[in-house]
């Protein structure tokens, strides 16, 4: 079965069975309807039975209307095994190809079919242009059979058989196979009609772009050179004759004279797929434009400027495809054009900037011009408004600024395809000079999926191999295009994690850990963080910039917050900075009434919650004058607020239900404060202890938990939480303050709560001391596990319980002061060593891509970095 599954991954083999003798002399070659996408030519003396038992029959069932069982029944009804002449694969109406089986008829087979499966009170046959077509009902399926020209045609598609009859009667021209040297055991690609096949996959809105994309070709032929003993790596080779008709832009791009490949050193290694080809440079302006911008009008009136811009370019061009970035619901793409003179093209673009026809910001140009888009990106490019970045000997063209920046950054860090181990292996089998190269990676189907119809079978053809490569070579001596298609599996290695991206920071630190939120409405959340120098960034899941905001001279406090501020379903970004609260919409514009301004500096990260119960959120803000504010949408305190505490609040207040009351809980020095929505103190609050609290309060099971500088873990609630058997402290007050001595050093950060899957799902508490000791306790306060990092704990990060390596068992994760990440398995206390070793601060762990694997996003010396843990 493993072998059969791998065969499904050969996208273009489609139905390579085993096939016939001297096919050029067979009658069927003159009866092929022009809409037919593929024609299987069996090997000599192949029978219908051998084809049905072939390993390829499983693939045929997946990509076509599965008539295999029906054909088996028909074959058994014949006196002898039916001789298979050919199989036409005709585009059906159900998004699948319809096989038309062409066999040598046996005596009375057609009449036997009619007699055995004849249905009373229904039409069992009909006449089409003088030829009888039997309608045979087998179970709940229908097979149509027609005998003419010495052959028997069998198919579930009556339309397909009727089209063959039209060709037979001369009412429609047959598919042109004159340029094909037909051979047994091969597959004919009827390239002029392949767009019909592709349209079966694509959503209707994309059909116009697909129509006639192979114009300029004639039917070609392919055969496999794969070793049947090899799993995962296959190769198909063939030739496609070129026609006299004007070629499409795609065909022009892939059929230029062969040249070396160099742009793979610019293509980011996280690309879902890419193509490298050669586009001729012309200094002549196009005859027509569908639309013209101000820049286009200028170039049309100044042909010399256009010609000078064109002369700076080289012919090599790359098209790079990326999956959903997390901000966009569909994948995106960009173009990379090799240039002959970077300085010269820079001067030309600067001239456009001086004339107000383009803009330049931090080395990136932006303009709106169909002419420039098609000049730099070829006629394949349909960009209207885009960004341009010059880097080394290439120019990058993209519709999104962040994507353009990523390409330049990845090249500097050598995160490009030429350093990808899998691609390096693929390139060893590629000729030094080619007309074009197209490579797909593991994320290619994810890129395609938004463009495909539901219930397509593309995943069957793509998902069983990791990489594929299509190479074309224009043969100058003959007007034909040779191609080679190969699939490649990457051996699963022992790499425990993968670095995804790095976003550089210029001599600044984050103000808090990155957070995640959906700003663009797509399937993936963005990563949002702020720096102490006042920048606020929103990055897509691939590390490219979505938004770049600023708090000016106000230094951010803690992490941003993503929230639906107006209740419209659209999230915004909010953050406390200086003495203000900032808020921006999805376009990066300040929200009305923002920033809110207070009289004192803000001391704790912003908290957002609907406190007054009006259905709209409030901003909860603590200030240096020991006050806590609850602001409405106009930035004004609601009734009952602000309230003054005995010490300033340094950590985020907690808004939750406590003892059946909607409550705001905050730590201030050595006290726990609690208020209801109206600002009234909860009974017996504030609660004072003997040391200052560290971190933020945690509410669990109607108890407030917090670690303190005296090394104790405190719990405040209506009843005892910790076991009486422990050496714990209990107050006599109604609030029932209790604590257990965890360490002789201060506890740092907030305690964490998590479930341990292998122990009946019971909750656990994790906390850490300043000297780097980690403590795991059950909810009774009993110590279950202790470990030590051997160095002080990070002061601005709290330990967590999570399954960091996705093995189904929870782990304790902690961060050392020097930035080393530590983790231990709860079930046995074993240290997990396969984690990134870069020095980290402000760390977040989450499955960003929703693929079942955790991502780590943290600040390092190189900037904000992301890893995926395998």
mmCIF file of N, CA, C and O in Angstrom, residues 512-555:
data_model
loop_
_atom_site.group_PDB
_atom_site.id
_atom_site.type_symbol
_atom_site.label_atom_id
_atom_site.label_comp_id
_atom_site.label_asym_id
_atom_site.label_seq_id
_atom_site.Cartn_x
_atom_site.Cartn_y
_atom_site.Cartn_z
ATOM 1 N N UNK A 512 7.662 44.096 26.321
ATOM 2 C CA UNK A 512 6.936 42.953 26.867
ATOM 3 C C UNK A 512 6.974 41.821 25.872
ATOM 4 O O UNK A 512 7.444 41.972 24.740
ATOM 5 N N UNK A 513 6.460 40.672 26.252
ATOM 6 C CA UNK A 513 6.521 39.525 25.345
ATOM 7 C C UNK A 513 5.570 39.729 24.158
ATOM 8 O O UNK A 513 4.554 40.442 24.272
ATOM 9 N N UNK A 514 5.876 39.119 23.010
ATOM 10 C CA UNK A 514 4.975 39.214 21.857
ATOM 11 C C UNK A 514 3.618 38.594 22.181
ATOM 12 O O UNK A 514 3.519 37.634 22.954
ATOM 13 N N UNK A 515 2.581 39.153 21.607
ATOM 14 C CA UNK A 515 1.240 38.580 21.751
ATOM 15 C C UNK A 515 0.711 38.244 20.359
ATOM 16 O O UNK A 515 1.328 38.585 19.338
ATOM 17 N N UNK A 516 -0.429 37.564 20.305
ATOM 18 C CA UNK A 516 -0.959 37.078 19.039
ATOM 19 C C UNK A 516 -2.401 37.527 18.899
ATOM 20 O O UNK A 516 -3.178 37.515 19.858
ATOM 21 N N UNK A 517 -2.776 37.944 17.715
ATOM 22 C CA UNK A 517 -4.141 38.382 17.474
ATOM 23 C C UNK A 517 -4.436 38.447 15.995
ATOM 24 O O UNK A 517 -3.524 38.578 15.172
ATOM 25 N N UNK A 518 -5.694 38.348 15.655
ATOM 26 C CA UNK A 518 -6.111 38.349 14.252
ATOM 27 C C UNK A 518 -6.519 39.757 13.842
ATOM 28 O O UNK A 518 -7.554 40.269 14.274
ATOM 29 N N UNK A 519 -5.714 40.375 13.016
ATOM 30 C CA UNK A 519 -5.977 41.737 12.554
ATOM 31 C C UNK A 519 -6.595 41.771 11.165
ATOM 32 O O UNK A 519 -7.339 42.678 10.833
ATOM 33 N N UNK A 520 -6.259 40.785 10.327
ATOM 34 C CA UNK A 520 -6.702 40.826 8.940
ATOM 35 C C UNK A 520 -7.869 39.926 8.626
ATOM 36 O O UNK A 520 -8.345 39.893 7.504
ATOM 37 N N UNK A 521 -8.345 39.128 9.607
ATOM 38 C CA UNK A 521 -9.487 38.261 9.362
ATOM 39 C C UNK A 521 -9.144 36.981 8.646
ATOM 40 O O UNK A 521 -10.029 36.267 8.173
ATOM 41 N N UNK A 522 -7.862 36.619 8.541
ATOM 42 C CA UNK A 522 -7.461 35.410 7.839
ATOM 43 C C UNK A 522 -7.385 34.243 8.816
ATOM 44 O O UNK A 522 -7.741 34.356 9.988
ATOM 45 N N UNK A 523 -6.877 33.114 8.334
ATOM 46 C CA UNK A 523 -6.867 31.898 9.147
ATOM 47 C C UNK A 523 -5.778 31.918 10.211
ATOM 48 O O UNK A 523 -5.831 31.124 11.153
ATOM 49 N N UNK A 524 -4.795 32.769 10.096
ATOM 50 C CA UNK A 524 -3.675 32.770 11.019
ATOM 51 C C UNK A 524 -3.561 34.115 11.730
ATOM 52 O O UNK A 524 -3.804 35.159 11.145
ATOM 53 N N UNK A 525 -3.179 34.036 13.001
ATOM 54 C CA UNK A 525 -2.994 35.254 13.780
ATOM 55 C C UNK A 525 -1.688 35.946 13.417
ATOM 56 O O UNK A 525 -0.745 35.320 12.913
ATOM 57 N N UNK A 526 -1.644 37.242 13.723
ATOM 58 C CA UNK A 526 -0.404 37.998 13.586
ATOM 59 C C UNK A 526 0.358 37.979 14.913
ATOM 60 O O UNK A 526 -0.208 37.685 15.972
ATOM 61 N N UNK A 527 1.640 38.291 14.837
ATOM 62 C CA UNK A 527 2.491 38.442 16.017
ATOM 63 C C UNK A 527 2.673 39.941 16.243
ATOM 64 O O UNK A 527 3.133 40.652 15.350
ATOM 65 N N UNK A 528 2.328 40.410 17.436
ATOM 66 C CA UNK A 528 2.372 41.853 17.715
ATOM 67 C C UNK A 528 3.275 42.088 18.916
ATOM 68 O O UNK A 528 3.189 41.374 19.924
ATOM 69 N N UNK A 529 4.155 43.081 18.833
ATOM 70 C CA UNK A 529 5.050 43.404 19.940
ATOM 71 C C UNK A 529 5.414 44.881 19.863
ATOM 72 O O UNK A 529 5.233 45.535 18.828
ATOM 73 N N UNK A 530 5.948 45.398 20.981
ATOM 74 C CA UNK A 530 6.354 46.805 21.062
ATOM 75 C C UNK A 530 7.771 46.872 21.601
ATOM 76 O O UNK A 530 8.228 45.984 22.327
ATOM 77 N N UNK A 531 8.477 47.946 21.248
ATOM 78 C CA UNK A 531 9.839 48.156 21.730
ATOM 79 C C UNK A 531 9.857 49.345 22.687
ATOM 80 O O UNK A 531 8.973 50.211 22.661
ATOM 81 N N UNK A 532 10.881 49.395 23.509
ATOM 82 C CA UNK A 532 10.998 50.487 24.477
ATOM 83 C C UNK A 532 11.255 51.832 23.808
ATOM 84 O O UNK A 532 11.092 52.880 24.422
ATOM 85 N N UNK A 533 11.677 51.808 22.547
ATOM 86 C CA UNK A 533 11.899 53.061 21.816
ATOM 87 C C UNK A 533 10.628 53.575 21.142
ATOM 88 O O UNK A 533 10.669 54.574 20.436
ATOM 89 N N UNK A 534 9.496 52.867 21.349
ATOM 90 C CA UNK A 534 8.218 53.401 20.892
ATOM 91 C C UNK A 534 7.659 52.812 19.618
ATOM 92 O O UNK A 534 6.618 53.267 19.155
ATOM 93 N N UNK A 535 8.308 51.783 19.037
ATOM 94 C CA UNK A 535 7.755 51.167 17.835
ATOM 95 C C UNK A 535 6.826 50.023 18.235
ATOM 96 O O UNK A 535 7.097 49.282 19.176
ATOM 97 N N UNK A 536 5.749 49.899 17.491
ATOM 98 C CA UNK A 536 4.813 48.787 17.668
ATOM 99 C C UNK A 536 4.684 48.099 16.309
ATOM 100 O O UNK A 536 4.376 48.753 15.306
ATOM 101 N N UNK A 537 4.939 46.787 16.283
ATOM 102 C CA UNK A 537 4.944 46.049 15.023
ATOM 103 C C UNK A 537 3.897 44.942 15.056
ATOM 104 O O UNK A 537 3.678 44.297 16.088
ATOM 105 N N UNK A 538 3.270 44.722 13.925
ATOM 106 C CA UNK A 538 2.427 43.549 13.703
ATOM 107 C C UNK A 538 3.052 42.781 12.535
ATOM 108 O O UNK A 538 3.188 43.327 11.436
ATOM 109 N N UNK A 539 3.469 41.547 12.805
ATOM 110 C CA UNK A 539 4.079 40.709 11.783
ATOM 111 C C UNK A 539 3.125 39.591 11.411
ATOM 112 O O UNK A 539 2.434 39.037 12.272
ATOM 113 N N UNK A 540 3.093 39.256 10.135
ATOM 114 C CA UNK A 540 2.350 38.077 9.705
ATOM 115 C C UNK A 540 3.055 36.830 10.227
ATOM 116 O O UNK A 540 4.185 36.888 10.718
ATOM 117 N N UNK A 541 2.397 35.694 10.126
ATOM 118 C CA UNK A 541 2.966 34.456 10.654
ATOM 119 C C UNK A 541 4.276 34.077 9.974
ATOM 120 O O UNK A 541 5.057 33.288 10.519
ATOM 121 N N UNK A 542 4.541 34.640 8.788
ATOM 122 C CA UNK A 542 5.798 34.362 8.100
ATOM 123 C C UNK A 542 6.886 35.377 8.436
ATOM 124 O O UNK A 542 7.958 35.358 7.847
ATOM 125 N N UNK A 543 6.609 36.296 9.374
ATOM 126 C CA UNK A 543 7.625 37.247 9.804
ATOM 127 C C UNK A 543 7.670 38.533 9.014
ATOM 128 O O UNK A 543 8.520 39.384 9.287
ATOM 129 N N UNK A 544 6.778 38.718 8.074
ATOM 130 C CA UNK A 544 6.772 39.957 7.293
ATOM 131 C C UNK A 544 5.895 40.999 7.974
ATOM 132 O O UNK A 544 4.926 40.684 8.664
ATOM 133 N N UNK A 545 6.223 42.275 7.746
ATOM 134 C CA UNK A 545 5.547 43.364 8.448
ATOM 135 C C UNK A 545 4.154 43.597 7.868
ATOM 136 O O UNK A 545 3.989 43.734 6.663
ATOM 137 N N UNK A 546 3.169 43.640 8.755
ATOM 138 C CA UNK A 546 1.808 43.984 8.371
ATOM 139 C C UNK A 546 1.504 45.427 8.756
ATOM 140 O O UNK A 546 0.929 46.182 7.984
ATOM 141 N N UNK A 547 1.893 45.807 9.982
ATOM 142 C CA UNK A 547 1.706 47.180 10.448
ATOM 143 C C UNK A 547 2.956 47.625 11.202
ATOM 144 O O UNK A 547 3.601 46.822 11.882
ATOM 145 N N UNK A 548 3.282 48.884 11.076
ATOM 146 C CA UNK A 548 4.391 49.491 11.805
ATOM 147 C C UNK A 548 3.877 50.802 12.390
ATOM 148 O O UNK A 548 3.572 51.740 11.661
ATOM 149 N N UNK A 549 3.758 50.840 13.715
ATOM 150 C CA UNK A 549 3.139 51.959 14.412
ATOM 151 C C UNK A 549 4.152 52.604 15.345
ATOM 152 O O UNK A 549 5.238 52.078 15.547
ATOM 153 N N UNK A 550 3.782 53.735 15.953
ATOM 154 C CA UNK A 550 4.710 54.434 16.833
ATOM 155 C C UNK A 550 3.962 55.150 17.942
ATOM 156 O O UNK A 550 2.887 55.726 17.724
ATOM 157 N N UNK A 551 4.573 55.111 19.144
ATOM 158 C CA UNK A 551 4.055 55.900 20.272
ATOM 159 C C UNK A 551 4.889 57.164 20.473
ATOM 160 O O UNK A 551 4.794 57.817 21.517
ATOM 161 N N UNK A 552 5.719 57.504 19.505
ATOM 162 C CA UNK A 552 6.517 58.722 19.582
ATOM 163 C C UNK A 552 7.502 58.674 20.739
ATOM 164 O O UNK A 552 8.256 57.708 20.892
ATOM 165 N N UNK A 553 7.495 59.683 21.558
ATOM 166 C CA UNK A 553 8.415 59.758 22.703
ATOM 167 C C UNK A 553 7.885 59.044 23.942
ATOM 168 O O UNK A 553 8.553 59.019 24.972
ATOM 169 N N UNK A 554 6.697 58.480 23.868
ATOM 170 C CA UNK A 554 6.114 57.761 25.003
ATOM 171 C C UNK A 554 6.608 56.318 24.997
ATOM 172 O O UNK A 554 6.390 55.588 24.016
ATOM 173 N N UNK A 555 7.257 55.892 26.078
ATOM 174 C CA UNK A 555 7.811 54.540 26.136
ATOM 175 C C UNK A 555 6.712 53.540 26.475
ATOM 176 O O UNK A 555 6.025 53.666 27.485
#
